[in-house]
Amino acid sequence: MNKNSKIIFYPVDNGNMILLKLEDNTTILVDINIRKKVSDKNEKDFYDVISHLKENLEKDNDDRYFVDAFILTHLDYDHIAGLEDNFYLGDIDKYNDENKEKIIIKETWSSERFWKRETDSITLSDDAKAYNKEMRRRANLHKDDGERIQKEGNRAIIIGDDEDDEGYNNIIHKVGQSTSKVNNQTKSNFKINILGPLEQQENESKKDFEEKNRASVILQIEITVGQYTNKILLTGDAEVDVWEYMQKEYDSSFLEYDVLCVPHHCSMGSLGRKNSEGKYEISDYALEALSQAKEGAIIVSSSKEILNDDNNPPHYDAKKEYLKIVDSKDDFICTEEHPNTKNVEPIIIEFTSGGPQKRLGASKNKIAIARESSSKSIYPHGK
């Protein structure tokens, strides 16, 4: 019996952690928010994402867990938390975890922001700094070795147009390109369209352009089953300016989706701006960019429970806008409300010749955590 490709959205509060597992068992992990176990009077139950993740990973010939690719959308702590504790960093030939619990990243993708150091205005968590160090190690290993593709565990992909890309050419994926390669292997019935981060726009200030969320990697992933192409839109924490740029930059076919992970944990900041009274006004361009839902589309909010209060994101008003897009209220799902707020489980969606299908039932892995958790262009531009 053939297995379907599937996507798993993990319940990680206001964070992001997504696993895409293809029918050939290729695994692509997008962001992580793996919180540390802490025991004190403030502890609460939460879903043990690392155990579930490992249940869905393969092992190599040395009995070590691995992901074929890890894609980091941007450097916010809630998209990279748990890296050092759970993943092996450094030369793969020096893997030294005797218990073989640390996960190997065969290939990692990042925007070119990994070259930049921490500044007074942009602070980085320890995990973010460790990730940047690892990306620099891999990129320089590639350059110093005559631009030869490195062995699994040392591979890197740089997303964007670096001003000084000499020596890195064949590991750069430019925005506006597509690829069917993962871990240097071409996958059938699979394609990643790289939509962002877009270059600095004509009237965009340097300050706005250099914000962490502005650097979010945005991908449209296509998985074809039979005659049907399932489309997934992954959005990072991209804000309203970015979605206005996207709507003007791309034909709508490159923004359409069967599955959307809404930007920035269902924040109104991705759909509009505050007016002089402090109330959000919807941007028609941004809303249009995020409204390209195909029939039967599923929209996922990777966020805490969405309440009608001032503790946001997530914004209740943003949820109301997304509910207008889907065919049924059941097609909008919040990761910390699935299947209910008392017993959360990962959202698992399989891709079929009839489109995406929600799968019921996941293993119940729970541990305790403190409330304070640890921290070549191929498509048209313009319309």
mmCIF file of C-alpha atoms in Angstrom:
data_model
loop_
_atom_site.group_PDB
_atom_site.id
_atom_site.type_symbol
_atom_site.label_atom_id
_atom_site.label_comp_id
_atom_site.label_asym_id
_atom_site.label_seq_id
_atom_site.Cartn_x
_atom_site.Cartn_y
_atom_site.Cartn_z
ATOM 1 C CA MET A 1 0.000 0.000 0.000
ATOM 2 C CA ASN A 2 1.434 3.358 -1.014
ATOM 3 C CA LYS A 3 1.844 5.959 1.710
ATOM 4 C CA ASN A 4 0.625 9.491 1.210
ATOM 5 C CA SER A 5 2.839 12.497 1.722
ATOM 6 C CA LYS A 6 1.784 14.358 4.849
ATOM 7 C CA ILE A 7 2.364 17.548 6.763
ATOM 8 C CA ILE A 8 2.374 17.779 10.552
ATOM 9 C CA PHE A 9 1.784 21.037 12.423
ATOM 10 C CA TYR A 10 2.973 20.773 16.003
ATOM 11 C CA PRO A 11 1.288 22.501 18.965
ATOM 12 C CA VAL A 12 4.067 24.820 20.143
ATOM 13 C CA ASP A 13 2.097 27.777 21.511
ATOM 14 C CA ASN A 14 3.028 31.020 19.700
ATOM 15 C CA GLY A 15 5.800 29.344 17.767
ATOM 16 C CA ASN A 16 6.272 27.321 14.628
ATOM 17 C CA MET A 17 7.260 23.715 13.977
ATOM 18 C CA ILE A 18 6.202 21.846 10.848
ATOM 19 C CA LEU A 19 7.263 18.462 9.483
ATOM 20 C CA LEU A 20 6.671 17.530 5.856
ATOM 21 C CA LYS A 21 7.163 13.818 5.157
ATOM 22 C CA LEU A 22 7.032 12.757 1.525
ATOM 23 C CA GLU A 23 5.808 9.404 0.275
ATOM 24 C CA ASP A 24 9.419 8.222 -0.146
ATOM 25 C CA ASN A 25 10.103 9.070 3.548
ATOM 26 C CA THR A 26 12.035 12.257 2.772
ATOM 27 C CA THR A 27 11.640 14.575 5.771
ATOM 28 C CA ILE A 28 11.649 18.381 5.670
ATOM 29 C CA LEU A 29 11.432 20.175 9.004
ATOM 30 C CA VAL A 30 10.428 23.841 8.949
ATOM 31 C CA ASP A 31 11.296 25.741 12.145
ATOM 32 C CA ILE A 32 11.338 24.331 15.668
ATOM 33 C CA ASN A 33 10.047 25.448 19.050
ATOM 34 C CA ILE A 34 11.059 22.671 21.424
ATOM 35 C CA ARG A 35 10.577 23.915 24.956
ATOM 36 C CA LYS A 36 12.588 22.681 27.902
ATOM 37 C CA LYS A 37 11.079 20.531 30.607
ATOM 38 C CA VAL A 38 10.948 22.448 33.883
ATOM 39 C CA SER A 39 9.476 21.360 37.206
ATOM 40 C CA ASP A 40 7.980 24.005 39.462
ATOM 41 C CA LYS A 41 4.601 25.150 40.723
ATOM 42 C CA ASN A 42 3.832 26.941 37.453
ATOM 43 C CA GLU A 43 4.199 23.853 35.289
ATOM 44 C CA LYS A 44 1.489 22.802 32.872
ATOM 45 C CA ASP A 45 0.932 19.984 30.439
ATOM 46 C CA PHE A 46 2.102 20.433 26.895
ATOM 47 C CA TYR A 47 2.629 18.178 23.950
ATOM 48 C CA ASP A 48 5.966 16.368 23.737
ATOM 49 C CA VAL A 49 6.856 17.396 20.202
ATOM 50 C CA ILE A 50 10.356 15.908 20.144
ATOM 51 C CA SER A 51 9.096 12.366 20.840
ATOM 52 C CA HIS A 52 6.437 12.642 18.147
ATOM 53 C CA LEU A 53 8.977 14.104 15.741
ATOM 54 C CA LYS A 54 11.340 11.184 16.261
ATOM 55 C CA GLU A 55 8.502 8.727 15.704
ATOM 56 C CA ASN A 56 8.216 10.210 12.218
ATOM 57 C CA LEU A 57 11.930 10.340 11.382
ATOM 58 C CA GLU A 58 14.121 7.708 9.769
ATOM 59 C CA LYS A 59 17.490 6.534 11.101
ATOM 60 C CA ASP A 60 20.742 6.235 9.187
ATOM 61 C CA ASN A 61 23.028 3.190 9.012
ATOM 62 C CA ASP A 62 24.575 4.214 12.330
ATOM 63 C CA ASP A 63 21.160 4.241 14.041
ATOM 64 C CA ARG A 64 21.046 8.053 14.257
ATOM 65 C CA TYR A 65 17.892 10.118 13.712
ATOM 66 C CA PHE A 66 18.032 12.587 10.833
ATOM 67 C CA VAL A 67 16.038 15.090 8.828
ATOM 68 C CA ASP A 68 16.835 15.389 5.136
ATOM 69 C CA ALA A 69 16.374 19.152 5.314
ATOM 70 C CA PHE A 70 15.782 21.754 7.997
ATOM 71 C CA ILE A 71 14.433 25.073 6.735
ATOM 72 C CA LEU A 72 14.603 28.050 9.093
ATOM 73 C CA THR A 73 12.154 30.779 8.111
ATOM 74 C CA HIS A 74 13.817 33.415 10.322
ATOM 75 C CA LEU A 75 15.739 33.863 13.541
ATOM 76 C CA ASP A 76 13.031 34.603 16.134
ATOM 77 C CA TYR A 77 13.515 32.417 19.208
ATOM 78 C CA ASP A 78 10.090 30.765 18.823
ATOM 79 C CA HIS A 79 11.169 29.380 15.439
ATOM 80 C CA ILE A 80 14.556 27.995 16.531
ATOM 81 C CA ALA A 81 14.163 27.103 20.236
ATOM 82 C CA GLY A 82 15.647 23.760 21.226
ATOM 83 C CA LEU A 83 18.226 23.553 18.450
ATOM 84 C CA GLU A 84 21.330 22.972 20.562
ATOM 85 C CA ASP A 85 19.648 20.525 22.939
ATOM 86 C CA ASN A 86 18.099 18.312 20.273
ATOM 87 C CA PHE A 87 20.149 18.570 17.065
ATOM 88 C CA TYR A 88 23.748 17.772 16.268
ATOM 89 C CA LEU A 89 25.788 20.793 15.200
ATOM 90 C CA GLY A 90 29.295 20.615 13.781
ATOM 91 C CA ASP A 91 31.320 18.345 11.521
ATOM 92 C CA ILE A 92 29.271 15.226 10.883
ATOM 93 C CA ASP A 93 32.415 13.081 11.116
ATOM 94 C CA LYS A 94 32.723 14.140 14.754
ATOM 95 C CA TYR A 95 29.199 13.148 15.847
ATOM 96 C CA ASN A 96 29.671 12.353 19.529
ATOM 97 C CA ASP A 97 26.279 11.683 21.112
ATOM 98 C CA GLU A 98 26.734 8.222 22.641
ATOM 99 C CA ASN A 99 22.976 7.866 23.157
ATOM 100 C CA LYS A 100 22.335 8.827 19.523
ATOM 101 C CA GLU A 101 19.457 11.077 20.513
ATOM 102 C CA LYS A 102 20.650 14.236 18.776
ATOM 103 C CA ILE A 103 19.120 14.592 15.328
ATOM 104 C CA ILE A 104 21.352 15.027 12.295
ATOM 105 C CA ILE A 105 20.462 17.796 9.842
ATOM 106 C CA LYS A 106 21.633 16.511 6.474
ATOM 107 C CA GLU A 107 20.971 19.832 4.731
ATOM 108 C CA THR A 108 19.833 23.157 6.135
ATOM 109 C CA TRP A 109 18.245 26.132 4.360
ATOM 110 C CA SER A 110 18.326 29.737 5.518
ATOM 111 C CA SER A 111 18.034 33.229 4.158
ATOM 112 C CA GLU A 112 21.339 35.072 3.816
ATOM 113 C CA ARG A 113 20.702 36.799 7.156
ATOM 114 C CA PHE A 114 22.812 34.145 8.891
ATOM 115 C CA TRP A 115 25.890 36.155 7.880
ATOM 116 C CA LYS A 116 24.765 39.070 10.066
ATOM 117 C CA ARG A 117 25.780 39.391 13.704
ATOM 118 C CA GLU A 118 23.640 40.468 16.642
ATOM 119 C CA THR A 119 23.110 44.231 16.887
ATOM 120 C CA ASP A 120 21.635 46.637 19.437
ATOM 121 C CA SER A 121 18.329 46.559 17.562
ATOM 122 C CA ILE A 122 18.307 42.867 16.614
ATOM 123 C CA THR A 123 18.985 40.466 19.464
ATOM 124 C CA LEU A 124 19.472 36.748 18.956
ATOM 125 C CA SER A 125 18.820 33.830 21.282
ATOM 126 C CA ASP A 126 21.585 31.324 22.013
ATOM 127 C CA ASP A 127 19.921 28.859 19.629
ATOM 128 C CA ALA A 128 19.772 31.496 16.885
ATOM 129 C CA LYS A 129 23.457 32.280 17.365
ATOM 130 C CA ALA A 130 24.274 28.565 17.262
ATOM 131 C CA TYR A 131 22.289 28.194 14.045
ATOM 132 C CA ASN A 132 24.086 31.099 12.376
ATOM 133 C CA LYS A 133 27.430 29.637 13.414
ATOM 134 C CA GLU A 134 26.475 26.275 11.906
ATOM 135 C CA MET A 135 25.295 27.866 8.653
ATOM 136 C CA ARG A 136 28.518 29.827 8.353
ATOM 137 C CA ARG A 137 30.521 26.655 8.984
ATOM 138 C CA ARG A 138 28.675 24.760 6.263
ATOM 139 C CA ALA A 139 28.737 27.608 3.740
ATOM 140 C CA ASN A 140 32.448 28.218 4.206
ATOM 141 C CA LEU A 141 33.193 24.497 4.042
ATOM 142 C CA HIS A 142 31.515 24.496 0.635
ATOM 143 C CA LYS A 143 33.450 27.545 -0.544
ATOM 144 C CA ASP A 144 36.811 26.341 0.767
ATOM 145 C CA ASP A 145 36.338 22.960 -0.902
ATOM 146 C CA GLY A 146 36.084 24.418 -4.392
ATOM 147 C CA GLU A 147 32.281 24.668 -4.367
ATOM 148 C CA ARG A 148 31.833 20.906 -4.238
ATOM 149 C CA ILE A 149 28.591 19.671 -2.719
ATOM 150 C CA GLN A 150 29.449 18.455 0.760
ATOM 151 C CA LYS A 151 28.549 15.155 2.378
ATOM 152 C CA GLU A 152 25.229 14.754 4.152
ATOM 153 C CA GLY A 153 25.354 16.541 7.487
ATOM 154 C CA ASN A 154 27.512 19.349 6.114
ATOM 155 C CA ARG A 155 25.198 20.665 3.396
ATOM 156 C CA ALA A 156 23.659 24.139 3.244
ATOM 157 C CA ILE A 157 21.329 26.100 0.969
ATOM 158 C CA ILE A 158 21.344 29.907 1.026
ATOM 159 C CA ILE A 159 18.094 31.608 0.015
ATOM 160 C CA GLY A 160 18.373 35.056 -1.542
ATOM 161 C CA ASP A 161 20.672 37.294 -3.566
ATOM 162 C CA ASP A 162 23.834 37.861 -1.586
ATOM 163 C CA GLU A 163 25.885 40.839 -2.743
ATOM 164 C CA ASP A 164 29.034 38.743 -2.440
ATOM 165 C CA ASP A 165 28.075 35.242 -3.541
ATOM 166 C CA GLU A 166 31.366 34.224 -5.137
ATOM 167 C CA GLY A 167 32.228 30.737 -3.986
ATOM 168 C CA TYR A 168 28.660 29.910 -2.987
ATOM 169 C CA ASN A 169 26.935 29.948 -6.372
ATOM 170 C CA ASN A 170 25.710 26.371 -6.540
ATOM 171 C CA ILE A 171 24.234 26.393 -3.035
ATOM 172 C CA ILE A 172 22.248 29.599 -3.561
ATOM 173 C CA HIS A 173 18.537 29.409 -4.372
ATOM 174 C CA LYS A 174 17.393 32.824 -5.520
ATOM 175 C CA VAL A 175 13.979 34.176 -4.675
ATOM 176 C CA GLY A 176 11.760 33.626 -7.708
ATOM 177 C CA GLN A 177 13.254 30.243 -8.495
ATOM 178 C CA SER A 178 11.888 26.766 -7.968
ATOM 179 C CA THR A 179 13.564 23.503 -7.115
ATOM 180 C CA SER A 180 12.646 19.848 -6.799
ATOM 181 C CA LYS A 181 15.835 18.986 -4.950
ATOM 182 C CA VAL A 182 16.034 18.138 -1.267
ATOM 183 C CA ASN A 183 19.374 17.103 0.207
ATOM 184 C CA ASN A 184 20.832 17.194 -3.323
ATOM 185 C CA GLN A 185 18.321 14.609 -4.571
ATOM 186 C CA THR A 186 15.624 15.389 -7.126
ATOM 187 C CA LYS A 187 12.158 14.414 -5.932
ATOM 188 C CA SER A 188 9.382 13.402 -8.297
ATOM 189 C CA ASN A 189 5.955 15.042 -8.110
ATOM 190 C CA PHE A 190 7.387 17.677 -5.799
ATOM 191 C CA LYS A 191 8.431 21.300 -6.166
ATOM 192 C CA ILE A 192 9.310 24.226 -3.918
ATOM 193 C CA ASN A 193 8.602 27.716 -5.256
ATOM 194 C CA ILE A 194 10.740 30.201 -3.339
ATOM 195 C CA LEU A 195 8.684 33.388 -2.922
ATOM 196 C CA GLY A 196 10.513 35.282 -0.216
ATOM 197 C CA PRO A 197 12.182 37.111 1.331
ATOM 198 C CA LEU A 198 11.934 39.676 -1.454
ATOM 199 C CA GLU A 199 14.758 42.148 -1.954
ATOM 200 C CA GLN A 200 14.504 45.624 -0.437
ATOM 201 C CA GLN A 201 11.705 47.529 -2.161
ATOM 202 C CA GLU A 202 12.008 50.961 -3.746
ATOM 203 C CA ASN A 203 10.289 52.918 -0.973
ATOM 204 C CA GLU A 204 11.216 50.602 1.904
ATOM 205 C CA SER A 205 13.467 51.958 4.639
ATOM 206 C CA LYS A 206 16.622 50.109 5.611
ATOM 207 C CA LYS A 207 15.296 49.808 9.167
ATOM 208 C CA ASP A 208 12.098 48.085 8.021
ATOM 209 C CA PHE A 209 13.987 45.846 5.615
ATOM 210 C CA GLU A 210 16.370 44.659 8.326
ATOM 211 C CA GLU A 211 13.654 43.618 10.787
ATOM 212 C CA LYS A 212 13.809 39.893 11.615
ATOM 213 C CA ASN A 213 10.261 39.181 10.454
ATOM 214 C CA ARG A 214 10.968 40.925 7.141
ATOM 215 C CA ALA A 215 13.541 38.215 6.413
ATOM 216 C CA SER A 216 10.971 35.414 6.652
ATOM 217 C CA VAL A 217 11.444 32.667 4.092
ATOM 218 C CA ILE A 218 8.150 32.187 2.234
ATOM 219 C CA LEU A 219 7.554 28.992 0.276
ATOM 220 C CA GLN A 220 4.841 27.514 -1.889
ATOM 221 C CA ILE A 221 5.313 23.746 -1.917
ATOM 222 C CA GLU A 222 3.661 21.568 -4.560
ATOM 223 C CA ILE A 223 2.935 17.859 -4.090
ATOM 224 C CA THR A 224 1.307 16.177 -7.076
ATOM 225 C CA VAL A 225 -0.768 13.039 -6.563
ATOM 226 C CA GLY A 226 -2.295 11.614 -9.717
ATOM 227 C CA GLN A 227 -3.718 14.542 -11.650
ATOM 228 C CA TYR A 228 -4.031 16.861 -8.656
ATOM 229 C CA THR A 229 -1.370 19.254 -7.380
ATOM 230 C CA ASN A 230 -1.658 19.996 -3.674
ATOM 231 C CA LYS A 231 -0.218 23.384 -2.732
ATOM 232 C CA ILE A 232 1.096 24.438 0.674
ATOM 233 C CA LEU A 233 1.864 28.074 1.535
ATOM 234 C CA LEU A 234 4.305 28.585 4.421
ATOM 235 C CA THR A 235 4.617 32.179 5.545
ATOM 236 C CA GLY A 236 6.934 32.609 8.544
ATOM 237 C CA ASP A 237 6.203 35.820 10.437
ATOM 238 C CA ALA A 238 5.861 38.030 7.356
ATOM 239 C CA GLU A 239 3.951 41.247 8.097
ATOM 240 C CA VAL A 240 1.542 43.372 6.081
ATOM 241 C CA ASP A 241 4.198 45.161 4.000
ATOM 242 C CA VAL A 242 5.514 41.840 2.739
ATOM 243 C CA TRP A 243 2.066 40.609 1.702
ATOM 244 C CA GLU A 244 1.418 43.828 -0.172
ATOM 245 C CA TYR A 245 4.715 43.316 -2.005
ATOM 246 C CA MET A 246 3.793 39.689 -2.677
ATOM 247 C CA GLN A 247 0.409 40.557 -4.133
ATOM 248 C CA LYS A 248 2.022 42.969 -6.567
ATOM 249 C CA GLU A 249 5.043 40.779 -7.342
ATOM 250 C CA TYR A 250 3.495 37.405 -8.124
ATOM 251 C CA ASP A 251 0.753 35.996 -10.236
ATOM 252 C CA SER A 252 -2.007 34.656 -7.975
ATOM 253 C CA SER A 253 -1.241 31.049 -8.945
ATOM 254 C CA PHE A 254 1.949 31.279 -6.889
ATOM 255 C CA LEU A 255 0.050 32.389 -3.797
ATOM 256 C CA GLU A 256 -2.786 29.869 -4.014
ATOM 257 C CA TYR A 257 -2.957 27.043 -1.538
ATOM 258 C CA ASP A 258 -4.712 23.927 -0.331
ATOM 259 C CA VAL A 259 -3.029 24.373 3.050
ATOM 260 C CA LEU A 260 -2.005 27.732 4.499
ATOM 261 C CA CYS A 261 -0.051 28.296 7.688
ATOM 262 C CA VAL A 262 -1.110 31.855 8.480
ATOM 263 C CA PRO A 263 1.686 34.367 9.068
ATOM 264 C CA HIS A 264 2.907 35.462 12.486
ATOM 265 C CA HIS A 265 0.676 33.274 14.628
ATOM 266 C CA CYS A 266 -2.566 34.784 13.305
ATOM 267 C CA SER A 267 -1.485 38.372 13.872
ATOM 268 C CA MET A 268 -3.477 41.297 12.528
ATOM 269 C CA GLY A 269 -0.085 42.822 11.759
ATOM 270 C CA SER A 270 0.060 40.568 8.701
ATOM 271 C CA LEU A 271 -3.312 41.762 7.409
ATOM 272 C CA GLY A 272 -3.309 45.471 8.195
ATOM 273 C CA ARG A 273 -1.959 48.475 10.083
ATOM 274 C CA LYS A 274 -3.102 50.421 13.101
ATOM 275 C CA ASN A 275 -4.788 53.749 12.446
ATOM 276 C CA SER A 276 -4.549 56.886 14.575
ATOM 277 C CA GLU A 277 -7.050 55.370 17.008
ATOM 278 C CA GLY A 278 -4.940 52.268 17.506
ATOM 279 C CA LYS A 279 -7.323 50.022 15.578
ATOM 280 C CA TYR A 280 -6.246 47.789 12.725
ATOM 281 C CA GLU A 281 -7.355 48.653 9.217
ATOM 282 C CA ILE A 282 -7.229 45.792 6.733
ATOM 283 C CA SER A 283 -4.944 46.158 3.722
ATOM 284 C CA ASP A 284 -6.839 45.006 0.631
ATOM 285 C CA TYR A 285 -3.588 43.992 -1.067
ATOM 286 C CA ALA A 286 -2.360 41.910 1.864
ATOM 287 C CA LEU A 287 -5.731 40.244 2.352
ATOM 288 C CA GLU A 288 -5.916 39.459 -1.358
ATOM 289 C CA ALA A 289 -2.475 37.846 -1.251
ATOM 290 C CA LEU A 290 -3.539 35.567 1.598
ATOM 291 C CA SER A 291 -6.984 34.764 0.170
ATOM 292 C CA GLN A 292 -5.938 32.560 -2.746
ATOM 293 C CA ALA A 293 -7.554 29.462 -1.263
ATOM 294 C CA LYS A 294 -8.473 26.533 -3.470
ATOM 295 C CA GLU A 295 -11.733 24.690 -2.924
ATOM 296 C CA GLY A 296 -11.635 22.783 0.353
ATOM 297 C CA ALA A 297 -8.525 24.603 1.578
ATOM 298 C CA ILE A 298 -7.371 24.187 5.171
ATOM 299 C CA ILE A 299 -5.970 27.152 7.112
ATOM 300 C CA VAL A 300 -3.779 26.520 10.155
ATOM 301 C CA SER A 301 -2.880 29.001 12.881
ATOM 302 C CA SER A 302 0.324 27.941 14.641
ATOM 303 C CA SER A 303 -0.465 29.764 17.846
ATOM 304 C CA LYS A 304 -1.877 29.594 21.322
ATOM 305 C CA GLU A 305 -5.637 29.426 21.786
ATOM 306 C CA ILE A 306 -7.347 32.296 19.946
ATOM 307 C CA LEU A 307 -9.413 34.311 22.403
ATOM 308 C CA ASN A 308 -11.317 37.559 22.008
ATOM 309 C CA ASP A 309 -8.977 39.537 24.255
ATOM 310 C CA ASP A 310 -6.008 41.903 24.123
ATOM 311 C CA ASN A 311 -3.330 39.235 24.645
ATOM 312 C CA ASN A 312 -2.187 38.907 21.057
ATOM 313 C CA PRO A 313 -1.105 37.580 18.709
ATOM 314 C CA PRO A 314 -3.145 35.621 17.919
ATOM 315 C CA HIS A 315 -5.763 38.220 17.082
ATOM 316 C CA TYR A 316 -9.405 37.193 17.189
ATOM 317 C CA ASP A 317 -10.165 39.663 14.384
ATOM 318 C CA ALA A 318 -7.552 37.999 12.175
ATOM 319 C CA LYS A 319 -9.201 34.637 12.786
ATOM 320 C CA LYS A 320 -12.518 36.147 11.667
ATOM 321 C CA GLU A 321 -10.915 37.245 8.396
ATOM 322 C CA TYR A 322 -9.470 33.788 7.740
ATOM 323 C CA LEU A 323 -12.811 32.157 8.552
ATOM 324 C CA LYS A 324 -14.313 34.143 5.669
ATOM 325 C CA ILE A 325 -11.837 32.466 3.313
ATOM 326 C CA VAL A 326 -12.435 28.782 4.128
ATOM 327 C CA ASP A 327 -15.490 26.804 3.044
ATOM 328 C CA SER A 328 -16.269 25.623 6.575
ATOM 329 C CA LYS A 329 -15.335 26.809 10.063
ATOM 330 C CA ASP A 330 -13.858 23.332 10.616
ATOM 331 C CA ASP A 331 -11.274 24.109 7.934
ATOM 332 C CA PHE A 332 -9.653 26.727 10.160
ATOM 333 C CA ILE A 333 -7.587 24.975 12.821
ATOM 334 C CA CYS A 334 -5.497 26.379 15.658
ATOM 335 C CA THR A 335 -2.646 24.150 16.805
ATOM 336 C CA GLU A 336 -3.376 24.729 20.511
ATOM 337 C CA GLU A 337 -7.090 24.000 20.047
ATOM 338 C CA HIS A 338 -6.811 20.695 18.161
ATOM 339 C CA PRO A 339 -8.715 18.546 18.799
ATOM 340 C CA ASN A 340 -9.505 20.577 21.923
ATOM 341 C CA THR A 341 -7.681 22.877 24.316
ATOM 342 C CA LYS A 342 -7.490 20.237 27.075
ATOM 343 C CA ASN A 343 -5.844 17.524 24.979
ATOM 344 C CA VAL A 344 -3.877 18.981 22.101
ATOM 345 C CA GLU A 345 -2.349 16.833 19.370
ATOM 346 C CA PRO A 346 -0.448 17.593 16.180
ATOM 347 C CA ILE A 347 -2.514 18.499 13.144
ATOM 348 C CA ILE A 348 -1.813 15.867 10.484
ATOM 349 C CA ILE A 349 -2.881 16.454 6.884
ATOM 350 C CA GLU A 350 -2.325 13.904 4.121
ATOM 351 C CA PHE A 351 -2.132 14.789 0.441
ATOM 352 C CA THR A 352 -4.228 12.768 -1.986
ATOM 353 C CA SER A 353 -5.441 12.885 -5.575
ATOM 354 C CA GLY A 354 -8.570 14.519 -4.159
ATOM 355 C CA GLY A 355 -6.707 17.205 -2.243
ATOM 356 C CA PRO A 356 -5.672 17.475 1.415
ATOM 357 C CA GLN A 357 -7.325 15.233 3.979
ATOM 358 C CA LYS A 358 -7.207 15.799 7.725
ATOM 359 C CA ARG A 359 -6.104 12.681 9.585
ATOM 360 C CA LEU A 360 -7.591 11.917 12.965
ATOM 361 C CA GLY A 361 -5.640 10.620 15.909
ATOM 362 C CA ALA A 362 -2.088 11.136 17.053
ATOM 363 C CA SER A 363 -0.083 9.607 19.847
ATOM 364 C CA LYS A 364 -0.569 11.436 23.127
ATOM 365 C CA ASN A 365 2.889 12.534 24.200
ATOM 366 C CA LYS A 366 2.795 14.987 27.066
ATOM 367 C CA ILE A 367 5.393 16.323 29.436
ATOM 368 C CA ALA A 368 5.480 19.285 31.804
ATOM 369 C CA ILE A 369 6.797 22.743 31.114
ATOM 370 C CA ALA A 370 6.863 25.999 33.036
ATOM 371 C CA ARG A 371 4.562 28.695 31.746
ATOM 372 C CA GLU A 372 7.709 30.697 31.112
ATOM 373 C CA SER A 373 9.164 28.570 28.305
ATOM 374 C CA SER A 374 12.807 28.599 27.336
ATOM 375 C CA SER A 375 13.711 30.358 25.538
ATOM 376 C CA LYS A 376 16.615 30.310 -13.034
ATOM 377 C CA SER A 377 13.362 32.219 -12.597
ATOM 378 C CA ILE A 378 10.378 30.170 -13.508
ATOM 379 C CA TYR A 379 7.309 32.283 -13.011
ATOM 380 C CA PRO A 380 5.978 35.731 -13.813
ATOM 381 C CA HIS A 381 6.509 38.768 -11.633
ATOM 382 C CA GLY A 382 3.915 41.501 -11.525
ATOM 383 C CA LYS A 383 0.317 41.436 -12.605
#
